[in-house]
Coordinates of C-alpha atoms and ligand atoms in Angstrom, one line a residue:
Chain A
X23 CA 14.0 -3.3 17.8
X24 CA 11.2 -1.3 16.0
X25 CA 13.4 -1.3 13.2
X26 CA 13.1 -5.5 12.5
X27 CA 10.0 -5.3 13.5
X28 CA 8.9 -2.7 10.7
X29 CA 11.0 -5.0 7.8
X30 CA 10.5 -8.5 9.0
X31 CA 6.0 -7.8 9.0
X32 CA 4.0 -7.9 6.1
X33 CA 2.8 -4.1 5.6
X34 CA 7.1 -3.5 6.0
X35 CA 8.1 -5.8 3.4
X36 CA 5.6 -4.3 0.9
X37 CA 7.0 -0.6 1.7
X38 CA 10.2 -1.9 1.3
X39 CA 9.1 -2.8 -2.2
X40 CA 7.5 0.0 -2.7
X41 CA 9.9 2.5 -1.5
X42 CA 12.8 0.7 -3.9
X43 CA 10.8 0.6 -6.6
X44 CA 10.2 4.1 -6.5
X45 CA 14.1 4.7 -6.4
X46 CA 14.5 2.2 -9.6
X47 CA 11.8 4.6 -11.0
X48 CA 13.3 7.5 -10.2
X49 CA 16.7 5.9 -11.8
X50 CA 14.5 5.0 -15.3
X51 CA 13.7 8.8 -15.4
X52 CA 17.5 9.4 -15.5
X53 CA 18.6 6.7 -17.8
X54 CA 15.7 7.7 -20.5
X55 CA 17.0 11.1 -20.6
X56 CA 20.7 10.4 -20.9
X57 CA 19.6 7.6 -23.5
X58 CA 17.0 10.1 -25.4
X59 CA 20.2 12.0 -26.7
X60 CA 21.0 9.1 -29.2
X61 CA 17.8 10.9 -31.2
X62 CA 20.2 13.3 -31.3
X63 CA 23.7 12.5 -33.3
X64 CA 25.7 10.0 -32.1
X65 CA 28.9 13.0 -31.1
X66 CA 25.6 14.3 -28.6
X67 CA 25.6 10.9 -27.0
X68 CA 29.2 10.2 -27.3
X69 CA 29.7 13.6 -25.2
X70 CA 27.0 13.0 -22.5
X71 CA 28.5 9.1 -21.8
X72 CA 32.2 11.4 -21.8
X73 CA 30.8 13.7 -19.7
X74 CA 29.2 11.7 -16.9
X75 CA 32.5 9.0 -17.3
X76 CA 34.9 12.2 -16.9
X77 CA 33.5 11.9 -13.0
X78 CA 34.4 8.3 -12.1
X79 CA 33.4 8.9 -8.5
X80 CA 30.2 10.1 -9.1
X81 CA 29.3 6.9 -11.5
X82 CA 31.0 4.2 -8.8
X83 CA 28.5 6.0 -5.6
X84 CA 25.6 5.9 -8.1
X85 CA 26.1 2.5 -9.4
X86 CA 26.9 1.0 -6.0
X87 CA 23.8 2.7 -4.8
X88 CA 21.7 1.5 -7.7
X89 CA 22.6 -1.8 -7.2
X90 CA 21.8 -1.7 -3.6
X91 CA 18.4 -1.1 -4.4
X92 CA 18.1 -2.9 -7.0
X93 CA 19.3 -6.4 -4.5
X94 CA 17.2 -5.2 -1.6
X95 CA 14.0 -4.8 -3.9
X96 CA 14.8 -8.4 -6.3
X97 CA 15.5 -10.1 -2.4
X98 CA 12.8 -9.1 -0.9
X99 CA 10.5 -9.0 -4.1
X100 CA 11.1 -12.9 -4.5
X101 CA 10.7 -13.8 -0.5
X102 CA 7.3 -12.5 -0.7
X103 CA 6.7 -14.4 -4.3
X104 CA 8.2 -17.7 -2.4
X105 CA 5.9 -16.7 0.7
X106 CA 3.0 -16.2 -0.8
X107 CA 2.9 -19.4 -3.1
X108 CA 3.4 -22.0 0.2
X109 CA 0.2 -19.6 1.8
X110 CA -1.8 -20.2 -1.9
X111 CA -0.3 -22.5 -4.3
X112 CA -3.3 -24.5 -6.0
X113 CA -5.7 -24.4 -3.4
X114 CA -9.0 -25.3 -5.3
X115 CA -10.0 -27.2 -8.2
X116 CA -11.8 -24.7 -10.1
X117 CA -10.6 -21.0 -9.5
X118 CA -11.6 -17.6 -11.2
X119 CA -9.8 -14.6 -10.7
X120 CA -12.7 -11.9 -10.8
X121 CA -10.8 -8.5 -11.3
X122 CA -10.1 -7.8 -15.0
X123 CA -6.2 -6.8 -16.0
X124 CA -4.8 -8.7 -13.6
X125 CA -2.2 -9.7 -16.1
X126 CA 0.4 -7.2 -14.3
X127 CA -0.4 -7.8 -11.2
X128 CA -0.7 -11.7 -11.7
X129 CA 3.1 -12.1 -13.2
X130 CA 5.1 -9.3 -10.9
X131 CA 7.5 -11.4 -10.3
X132 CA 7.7 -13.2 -14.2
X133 CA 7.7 -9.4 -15.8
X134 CA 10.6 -8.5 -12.7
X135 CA 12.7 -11.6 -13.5
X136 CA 12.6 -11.2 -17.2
X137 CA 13.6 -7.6 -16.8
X138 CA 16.7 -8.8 -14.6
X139 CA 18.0 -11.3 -17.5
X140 CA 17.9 -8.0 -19.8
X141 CA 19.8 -6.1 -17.1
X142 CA 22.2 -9.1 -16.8
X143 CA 23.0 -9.4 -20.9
X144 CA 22.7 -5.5 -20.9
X145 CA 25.2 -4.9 -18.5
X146 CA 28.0 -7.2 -19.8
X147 CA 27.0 -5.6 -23.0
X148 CA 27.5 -2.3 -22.5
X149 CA 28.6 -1.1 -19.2
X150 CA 31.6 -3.8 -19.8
X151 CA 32.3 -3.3 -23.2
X152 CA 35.7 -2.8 -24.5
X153 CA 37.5 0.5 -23.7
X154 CA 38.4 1.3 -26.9
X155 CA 35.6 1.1 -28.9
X156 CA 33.6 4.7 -28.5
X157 CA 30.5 3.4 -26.9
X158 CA 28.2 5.6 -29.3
X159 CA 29.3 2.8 -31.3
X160 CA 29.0 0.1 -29.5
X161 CA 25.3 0.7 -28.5
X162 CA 25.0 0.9 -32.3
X163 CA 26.9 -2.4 -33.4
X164 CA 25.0 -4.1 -31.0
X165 CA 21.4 -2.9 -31.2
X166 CA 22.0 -3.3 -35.0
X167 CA 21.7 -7.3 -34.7
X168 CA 18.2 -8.2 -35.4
X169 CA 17.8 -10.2 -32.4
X170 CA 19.7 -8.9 -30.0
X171 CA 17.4 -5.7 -30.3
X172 CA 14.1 -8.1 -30.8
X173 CA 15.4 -9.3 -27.0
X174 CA 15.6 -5.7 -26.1
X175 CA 12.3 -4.8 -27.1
X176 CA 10.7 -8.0 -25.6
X177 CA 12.7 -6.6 -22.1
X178 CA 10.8 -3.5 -22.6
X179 CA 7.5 -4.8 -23.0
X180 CA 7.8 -6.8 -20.1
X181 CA 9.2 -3.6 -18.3
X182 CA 6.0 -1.7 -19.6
X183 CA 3.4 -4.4 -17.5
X184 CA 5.7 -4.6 -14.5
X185 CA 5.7 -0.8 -14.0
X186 CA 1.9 -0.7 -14.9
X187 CA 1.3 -2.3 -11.4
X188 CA 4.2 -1.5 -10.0
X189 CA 3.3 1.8 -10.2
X190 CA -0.3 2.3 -9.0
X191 CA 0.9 -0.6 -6.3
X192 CA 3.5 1.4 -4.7
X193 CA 0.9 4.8 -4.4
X194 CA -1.4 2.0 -2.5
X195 CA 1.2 0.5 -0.5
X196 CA 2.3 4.2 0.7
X197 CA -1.3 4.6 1.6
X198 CA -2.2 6.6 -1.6
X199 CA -5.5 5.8 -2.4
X200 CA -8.1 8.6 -2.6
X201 CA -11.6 9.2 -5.2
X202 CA -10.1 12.6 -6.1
X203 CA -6.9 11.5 -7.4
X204 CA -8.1 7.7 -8.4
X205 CA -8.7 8.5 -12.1
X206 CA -4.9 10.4 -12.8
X207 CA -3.2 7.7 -10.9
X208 CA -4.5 4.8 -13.2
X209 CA -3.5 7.7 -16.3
X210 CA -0.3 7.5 -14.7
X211 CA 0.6 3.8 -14.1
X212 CA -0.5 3.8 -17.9
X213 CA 1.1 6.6 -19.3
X214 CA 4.8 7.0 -17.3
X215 CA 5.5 3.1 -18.2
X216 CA 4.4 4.1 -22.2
X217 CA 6.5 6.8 -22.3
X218 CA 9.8 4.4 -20.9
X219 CA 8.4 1.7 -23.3
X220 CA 8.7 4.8 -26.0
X221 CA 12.2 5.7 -25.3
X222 CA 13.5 2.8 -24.6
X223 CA 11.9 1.0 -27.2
X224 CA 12.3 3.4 -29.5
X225 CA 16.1 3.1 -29.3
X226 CA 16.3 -0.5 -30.3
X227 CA 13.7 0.0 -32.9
X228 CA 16.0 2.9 -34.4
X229 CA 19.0 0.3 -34.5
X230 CA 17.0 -2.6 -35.6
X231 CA 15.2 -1.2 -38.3
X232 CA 17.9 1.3 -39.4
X233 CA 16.5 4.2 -39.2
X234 CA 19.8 5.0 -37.0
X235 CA 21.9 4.3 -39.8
X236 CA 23.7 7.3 -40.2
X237 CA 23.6 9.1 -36.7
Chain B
X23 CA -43.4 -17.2 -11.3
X24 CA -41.7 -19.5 -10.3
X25 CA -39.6 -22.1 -12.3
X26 CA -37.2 -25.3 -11.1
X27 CA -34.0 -26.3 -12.5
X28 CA -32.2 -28.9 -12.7
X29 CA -28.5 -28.9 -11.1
X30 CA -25.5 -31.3 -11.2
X31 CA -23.4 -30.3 -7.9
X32 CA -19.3 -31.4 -7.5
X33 CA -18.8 -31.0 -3.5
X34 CA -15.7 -31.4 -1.7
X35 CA -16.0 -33.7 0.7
X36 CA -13.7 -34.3 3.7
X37 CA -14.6 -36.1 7.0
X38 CA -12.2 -34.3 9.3
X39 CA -9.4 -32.3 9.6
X40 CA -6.6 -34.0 8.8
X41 CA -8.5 -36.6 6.3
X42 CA -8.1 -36.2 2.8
X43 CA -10.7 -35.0 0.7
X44 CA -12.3 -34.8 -3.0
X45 CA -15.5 -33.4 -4.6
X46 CA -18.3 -35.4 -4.9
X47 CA -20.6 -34.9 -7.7
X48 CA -24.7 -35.1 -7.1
X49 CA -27.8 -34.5 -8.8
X50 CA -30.4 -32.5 -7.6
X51 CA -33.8 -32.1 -9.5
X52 CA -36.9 -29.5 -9.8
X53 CA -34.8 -26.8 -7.7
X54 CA -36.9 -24.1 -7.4
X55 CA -35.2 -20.6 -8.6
X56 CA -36.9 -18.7 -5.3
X57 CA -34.6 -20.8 -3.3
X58 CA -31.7 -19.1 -1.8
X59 CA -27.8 -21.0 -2.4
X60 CA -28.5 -22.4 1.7
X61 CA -31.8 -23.8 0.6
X62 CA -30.7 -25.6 -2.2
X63 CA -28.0 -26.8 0.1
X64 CA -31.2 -27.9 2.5
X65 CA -32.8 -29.9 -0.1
X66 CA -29.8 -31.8 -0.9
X67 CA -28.8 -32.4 2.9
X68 CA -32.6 -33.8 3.3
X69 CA -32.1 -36.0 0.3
X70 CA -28.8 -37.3 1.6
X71 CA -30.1 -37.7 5.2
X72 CA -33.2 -39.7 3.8
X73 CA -30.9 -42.3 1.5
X74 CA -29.1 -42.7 5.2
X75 CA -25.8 -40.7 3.7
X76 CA -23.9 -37.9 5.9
X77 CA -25.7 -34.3 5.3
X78 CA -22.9 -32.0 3.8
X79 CA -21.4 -29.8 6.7
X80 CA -22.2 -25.9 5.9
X81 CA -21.8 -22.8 8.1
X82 CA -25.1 -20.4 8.2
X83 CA -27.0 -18.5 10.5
X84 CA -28.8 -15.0 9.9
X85 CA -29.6 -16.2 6.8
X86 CA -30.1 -12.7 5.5
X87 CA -26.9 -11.9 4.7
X88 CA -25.9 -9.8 8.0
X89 CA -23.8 -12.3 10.3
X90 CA -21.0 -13.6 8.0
X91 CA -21.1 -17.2 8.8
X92 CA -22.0 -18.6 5.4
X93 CA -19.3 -18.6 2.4
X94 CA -17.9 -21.0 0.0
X95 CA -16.5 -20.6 -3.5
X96 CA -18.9 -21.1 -6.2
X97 CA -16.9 -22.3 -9.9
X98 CA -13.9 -20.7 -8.7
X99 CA -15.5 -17.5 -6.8
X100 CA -16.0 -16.6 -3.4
X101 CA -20.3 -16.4 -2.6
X102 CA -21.0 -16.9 -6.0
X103 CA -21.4 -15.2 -9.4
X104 CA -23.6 -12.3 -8.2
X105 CA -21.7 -8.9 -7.2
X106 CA -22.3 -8.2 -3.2
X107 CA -24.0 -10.8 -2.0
X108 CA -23.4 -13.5 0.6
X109 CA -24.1 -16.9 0.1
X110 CA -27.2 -17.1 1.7
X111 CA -28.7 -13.8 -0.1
X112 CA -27.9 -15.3 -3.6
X113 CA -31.0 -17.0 -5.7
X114 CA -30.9 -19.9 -7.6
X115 CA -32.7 -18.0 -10.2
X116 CA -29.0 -16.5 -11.2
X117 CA -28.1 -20.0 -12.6
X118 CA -29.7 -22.4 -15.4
X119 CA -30.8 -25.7 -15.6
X120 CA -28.1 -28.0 -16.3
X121 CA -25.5 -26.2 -14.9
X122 CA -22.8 -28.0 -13.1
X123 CA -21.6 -25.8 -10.1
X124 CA -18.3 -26.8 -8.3
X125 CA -18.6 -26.0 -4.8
X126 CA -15.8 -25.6 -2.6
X127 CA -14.6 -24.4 0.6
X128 CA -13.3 -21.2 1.6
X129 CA -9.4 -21.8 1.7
X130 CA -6.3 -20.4 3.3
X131 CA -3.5 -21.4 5.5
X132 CA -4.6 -19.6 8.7
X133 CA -8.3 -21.3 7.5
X134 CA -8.4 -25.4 8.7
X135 CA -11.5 -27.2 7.0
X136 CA -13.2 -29.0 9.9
X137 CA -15.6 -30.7 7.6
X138 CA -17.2 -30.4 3.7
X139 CA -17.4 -27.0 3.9
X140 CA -17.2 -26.2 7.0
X141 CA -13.8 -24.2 7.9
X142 CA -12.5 -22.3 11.3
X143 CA -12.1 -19.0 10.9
X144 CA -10.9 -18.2 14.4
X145 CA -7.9 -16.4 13.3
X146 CA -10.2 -13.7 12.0
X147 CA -11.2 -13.5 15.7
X148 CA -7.9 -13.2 17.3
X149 CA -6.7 -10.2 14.9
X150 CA -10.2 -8.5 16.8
X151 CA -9.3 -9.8 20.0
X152 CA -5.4 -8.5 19.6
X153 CA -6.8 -4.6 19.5
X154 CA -10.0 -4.4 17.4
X155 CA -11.8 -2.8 20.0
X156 CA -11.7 0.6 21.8
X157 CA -11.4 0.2 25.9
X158 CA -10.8 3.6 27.0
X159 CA -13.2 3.6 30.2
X160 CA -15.5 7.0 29.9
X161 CA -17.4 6.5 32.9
X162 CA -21.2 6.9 32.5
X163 CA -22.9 6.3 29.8
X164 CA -21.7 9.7 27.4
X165 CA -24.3 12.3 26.0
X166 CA -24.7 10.7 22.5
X167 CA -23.7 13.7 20.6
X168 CA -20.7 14.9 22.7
X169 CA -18.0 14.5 20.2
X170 CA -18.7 16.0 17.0
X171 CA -18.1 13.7 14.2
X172 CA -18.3 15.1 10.3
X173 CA -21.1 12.6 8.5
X174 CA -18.7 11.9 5.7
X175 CA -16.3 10.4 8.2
X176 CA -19.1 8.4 10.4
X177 CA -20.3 7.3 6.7
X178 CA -16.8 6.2 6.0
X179 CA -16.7 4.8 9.0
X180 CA -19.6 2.7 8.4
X181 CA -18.7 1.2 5.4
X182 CA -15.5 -0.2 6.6
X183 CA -17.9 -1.4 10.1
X184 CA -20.1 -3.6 7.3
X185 CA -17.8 -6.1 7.6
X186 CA -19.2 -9.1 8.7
X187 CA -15.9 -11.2 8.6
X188 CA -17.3 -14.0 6.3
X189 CA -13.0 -14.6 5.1
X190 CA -14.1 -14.1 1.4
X191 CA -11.4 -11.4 0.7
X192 CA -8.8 -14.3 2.3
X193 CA -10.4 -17.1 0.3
X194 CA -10.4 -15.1 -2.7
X195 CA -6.4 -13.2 -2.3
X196 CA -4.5 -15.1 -4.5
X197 CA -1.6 -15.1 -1.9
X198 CA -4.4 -15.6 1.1
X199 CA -3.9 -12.1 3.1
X200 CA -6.3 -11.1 5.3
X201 CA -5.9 -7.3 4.7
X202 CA -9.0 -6.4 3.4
X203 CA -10.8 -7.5 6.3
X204 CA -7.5 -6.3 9.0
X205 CA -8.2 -2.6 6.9
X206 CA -11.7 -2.6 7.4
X207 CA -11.4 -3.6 11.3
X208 CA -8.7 -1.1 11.7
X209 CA -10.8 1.6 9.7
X210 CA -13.8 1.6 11.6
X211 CA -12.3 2.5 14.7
X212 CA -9.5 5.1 13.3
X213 CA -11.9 7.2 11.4
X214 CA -14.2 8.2 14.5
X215 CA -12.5 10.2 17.9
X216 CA -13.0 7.5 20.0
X217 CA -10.6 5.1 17.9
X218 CA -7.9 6.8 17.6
X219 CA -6.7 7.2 21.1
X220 CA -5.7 3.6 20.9
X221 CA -4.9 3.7 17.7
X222 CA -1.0 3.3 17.4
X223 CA -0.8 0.5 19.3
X224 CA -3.9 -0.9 17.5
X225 CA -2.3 -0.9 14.1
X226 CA 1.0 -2.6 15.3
X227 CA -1.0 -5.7 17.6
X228 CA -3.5 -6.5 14.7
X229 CA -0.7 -6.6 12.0
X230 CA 1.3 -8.4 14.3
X231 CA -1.7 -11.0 14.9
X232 CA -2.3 -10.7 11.1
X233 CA 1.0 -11.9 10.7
X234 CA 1.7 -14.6 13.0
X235 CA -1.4 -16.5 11.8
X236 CA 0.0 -17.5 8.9
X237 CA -2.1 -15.2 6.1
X238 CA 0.1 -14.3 3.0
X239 CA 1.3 -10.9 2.4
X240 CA -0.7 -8.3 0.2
X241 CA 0.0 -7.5 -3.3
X242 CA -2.6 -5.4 -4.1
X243 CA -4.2 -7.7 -6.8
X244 CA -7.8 -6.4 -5.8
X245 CA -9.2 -9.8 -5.6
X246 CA -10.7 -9.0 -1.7
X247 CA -12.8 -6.5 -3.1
X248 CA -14.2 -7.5 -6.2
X249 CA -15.5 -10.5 -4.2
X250 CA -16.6 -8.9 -1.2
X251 CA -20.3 -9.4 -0.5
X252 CA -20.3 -5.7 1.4
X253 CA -18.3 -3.8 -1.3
X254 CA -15.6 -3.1 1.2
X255 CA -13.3 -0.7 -0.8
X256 CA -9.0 -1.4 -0.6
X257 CA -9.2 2.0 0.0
X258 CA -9.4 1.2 3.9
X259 CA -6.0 -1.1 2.8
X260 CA -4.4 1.9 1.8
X261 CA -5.3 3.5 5.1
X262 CA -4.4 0.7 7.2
X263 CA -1.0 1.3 5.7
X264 CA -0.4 4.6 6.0
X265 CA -1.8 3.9 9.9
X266 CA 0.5 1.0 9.8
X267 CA 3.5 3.1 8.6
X268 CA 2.5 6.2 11.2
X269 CA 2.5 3.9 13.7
X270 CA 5.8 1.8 13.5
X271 CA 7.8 5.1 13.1
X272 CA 6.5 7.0 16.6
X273 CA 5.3 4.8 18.8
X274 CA 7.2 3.3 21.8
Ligands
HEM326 C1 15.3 -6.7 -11.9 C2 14.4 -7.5 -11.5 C3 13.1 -7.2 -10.8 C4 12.4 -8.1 -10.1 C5 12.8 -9.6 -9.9 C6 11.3 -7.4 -9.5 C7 10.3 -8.1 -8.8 C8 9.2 -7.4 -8.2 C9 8.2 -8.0 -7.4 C10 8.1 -9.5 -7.1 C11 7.4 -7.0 -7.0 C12 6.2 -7.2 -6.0 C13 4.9 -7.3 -6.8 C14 3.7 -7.2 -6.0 O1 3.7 -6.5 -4.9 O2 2.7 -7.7 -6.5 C15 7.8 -5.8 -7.5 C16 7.2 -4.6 -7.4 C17 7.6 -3.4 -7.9 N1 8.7 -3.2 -8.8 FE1 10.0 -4.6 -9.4 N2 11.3 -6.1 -9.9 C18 12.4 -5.9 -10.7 C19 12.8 -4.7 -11.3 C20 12.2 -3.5 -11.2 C21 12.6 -2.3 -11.9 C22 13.8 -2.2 -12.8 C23 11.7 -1.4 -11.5 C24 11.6 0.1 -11.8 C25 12.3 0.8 -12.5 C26 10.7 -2.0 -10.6 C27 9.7 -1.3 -10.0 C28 8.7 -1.9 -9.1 C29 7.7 -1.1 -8.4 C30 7.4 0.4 -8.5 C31 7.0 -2.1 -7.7 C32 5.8 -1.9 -6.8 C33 6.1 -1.9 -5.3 C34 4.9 -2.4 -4.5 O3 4.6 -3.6 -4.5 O4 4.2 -1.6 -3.9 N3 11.0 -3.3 -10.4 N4 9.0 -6.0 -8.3
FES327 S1 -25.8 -16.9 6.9 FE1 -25.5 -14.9 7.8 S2 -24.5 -13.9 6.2 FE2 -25.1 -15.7 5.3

């Protein structure tokens, strides 16, 4: 079937990437805005978690969704890291890569496991915290411990270089590649993971540091 | 002017196939720096010959950079330190005296060493021979200038034809994919009329060849291109996806 054929071949396994990359993006965009109303007061926050929790359905189809993708793109993500390394493990004695800022590109799937531990500990921190605590103050309790929010922070960075080639990667793999609109994408794959790195970031370093002491 | 140099080379050496093989290290005096890579090689295979040792096994031919047979990695890159060259078009004069310059060959999977540096690079052929090619029959011989083509896309065209399938880009990809050079073949036919009659089922036999040779799967690190000696652009990757992608969705 045209279908296995298309997911099973190498051009298909990288669209698969790309294409669930792009929804974990598209998630991020979400998540920083909901998050970006801690800036706000902590009864702000406490009212949009309320709000979006006051429509379980909606939560359990997005979640379920989410983690879908999330499977399909960490599966297929580390089939073409195992792959790859019994085509190219260690094949000469003296090797040079040539491009500059490869870093991203060289540790994909480091940057992408780090960033699943986080989403591991995050998730049993917060999305299964106990019921009775308003979770305006758990994110606060928790981000409050030095290390705890050190870890974040660390998670983000990581986030920050996987998104930096994941980004301009997934505009090549969909075929995106033209002199006119070269220059704004590498802006982009610079700027859109910066601006995560800034919110996210931010939110840990408002905890840690507390600045967030009274919100 | 010209000035010699003195060289210390480490070589890998392997007899055949399925024989192990290490790098050799050799000394090779008063090289001159007019001397192509190949002819440095030359000297050193005389030298060998005369002590009664086996010559090092090299690929060549044109010799001017045009035929893609030459290739091996220089201190970890592909044709050497200079940007666009081939192994044959670069000078000694680009190194010093002293140096020590591990030479290797071009590796990959799909890409058996059948001696030193000698390595078969058929699979490269059988992606061409699986659709790289246009085979509509026209007939007679057609007016030259009966399809209009736009000179930015025959120019485009062009560059992705300067290929000359040398297996840099696969030597060079740190996970071994042959897409650079898949791209450009693909390319150079779907940017002219006459390619892109064929050019569904072209896309979906050469990836499928691409695949089942055993190359590694792209992940756009960018290595093919900064090493390859006709500055073939990932550009043409990007379009061999999208034809790719185009392709697997509507046909058949
Ligand atoms: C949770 C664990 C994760 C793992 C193990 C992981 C792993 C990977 C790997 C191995 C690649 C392929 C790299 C390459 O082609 O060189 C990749 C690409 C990518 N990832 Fe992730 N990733 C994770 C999370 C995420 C998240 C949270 C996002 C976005 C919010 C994301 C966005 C992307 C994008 C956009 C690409 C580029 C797709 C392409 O190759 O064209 N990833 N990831
Ligand atoms: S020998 Fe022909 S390209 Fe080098």
């Amino acid at each position: 079937m045209w279908f296995v054929r298309f997911v099973t071949s190498s051009i298909g396994k990288k669209l698969v990437m790309a294409a669930t990359g792009l929804l974990l993006f598209l998630f991020l965009l979400t998540h920083a805005a909901g998050n970006a109303t801690i800036f706000m007061s902590s009864a702000v926050f406490q009212d949009y978690a309320d709000e979006l929790h006051s429509h379980p359905l909606i939560v359990l189809v997005f979640s379920s969704a989410l983690l879908a993708v999330l499977l399909v793109h960490i599966g297929v993500g580390l089939y073409l890291f195992y792959e790859n390394r019994a085509v190219s493990n260690n094949r000469y004695v003296v090797s040079k890569r040539v491009v500059k800022n490869s870093l991203a590109s060289a540790t994909m799937p480091y940057t992408g496991l780090f960033v699943l531990l986080f989403l591991v500990i995050h998730i049993f921190g917060f999305t299964f915290s106990p019921k009775d605590v308003p979770i305006s103050s758990t994110v606060r309790d928790m981000l409050s411990n030095f290390f705890y929010a050190l870890f974040y922070i660390t998670a983000f960075i990581a986030l920050t270089f996987h998104l930096s080639h994941g980004l301009w990667s997934m505009l090549q793999t969909f075929g995106v590649n033209h002199p006119r609109y070269e220059l704004f994408i590498a802006r982009l794959s610079l700027v859109l993971p910066l601006f995560f790195f800034l919110i996210f970031g931010g939110i840990a370093f408002y905890f840690m540091t507390g600045l967030g002491a009274n919100y | 002017m010209s000035s010699s140099i003195n060289l210390t080379l480490k070589i890998w050496r392997q007899p055949h196939s399925d024989a192990l093989g290490s790098l050799e290290t050799y000394t090779l005096d008063h090289i001159s720096t007019d001397m192509s890579f190949l002819e440095m090689l030359d000297v050193l295979n005389e030298k060998l010959t005369k002590e009664g040792k086996d010559p090092v096994a090299f690929d060549h031919d044109c010799r001017e950079g045009i035929c893609g047979m030459c290739g091996a990695i220089v201190d970890g890159v592909a044709h050497g330190p200079e940007k666009e060259v081939t192994l044959c078009q670069l000078h000694m004069r680009h190194f010093k005296s002293g140096d020590t310059l591990v030479i290797e060959p071009f590796r990959s999977r799909a890409f058996p060493i059948k001696k030193d540096l000698l390595i078969d690079r058929s699979a490269l052929d059988r992606i061409i021979q699986s659709g790289g090619y246009v085979s509509v029959n026209t007939g007679g011989t057609p007016d030259g200038n009966s399809i209009p083509i736009p000179a930015k896309q025959a120019e485009l065209a062009m560059d992705a034809a300067a290929c000359i399938g040398c297996g840099a880009c696969v030597a060079s990809c740190p996970n071994g994919a042959a897409m650079l050079f898949t791209s450009a073949k693909i390319s150079q036919l779907a940017l002219l009329p006459q390619g892109q009659v064929e050019g569904k089922e072209r896309a979906l036999a050469m990836v499928a060849q691409m695949d089942s040779e055993g190359f590694g799967n792209c992940t756009n690190a960018r290595e093919c291109e900064a090493v390859c000696p006709k500055g073939i652009s990932i550009r043409n990757i990007a379009r061999l996806n999208r034809e790719y992608l185009t392709a697997v969705l509507s046909e058949g």
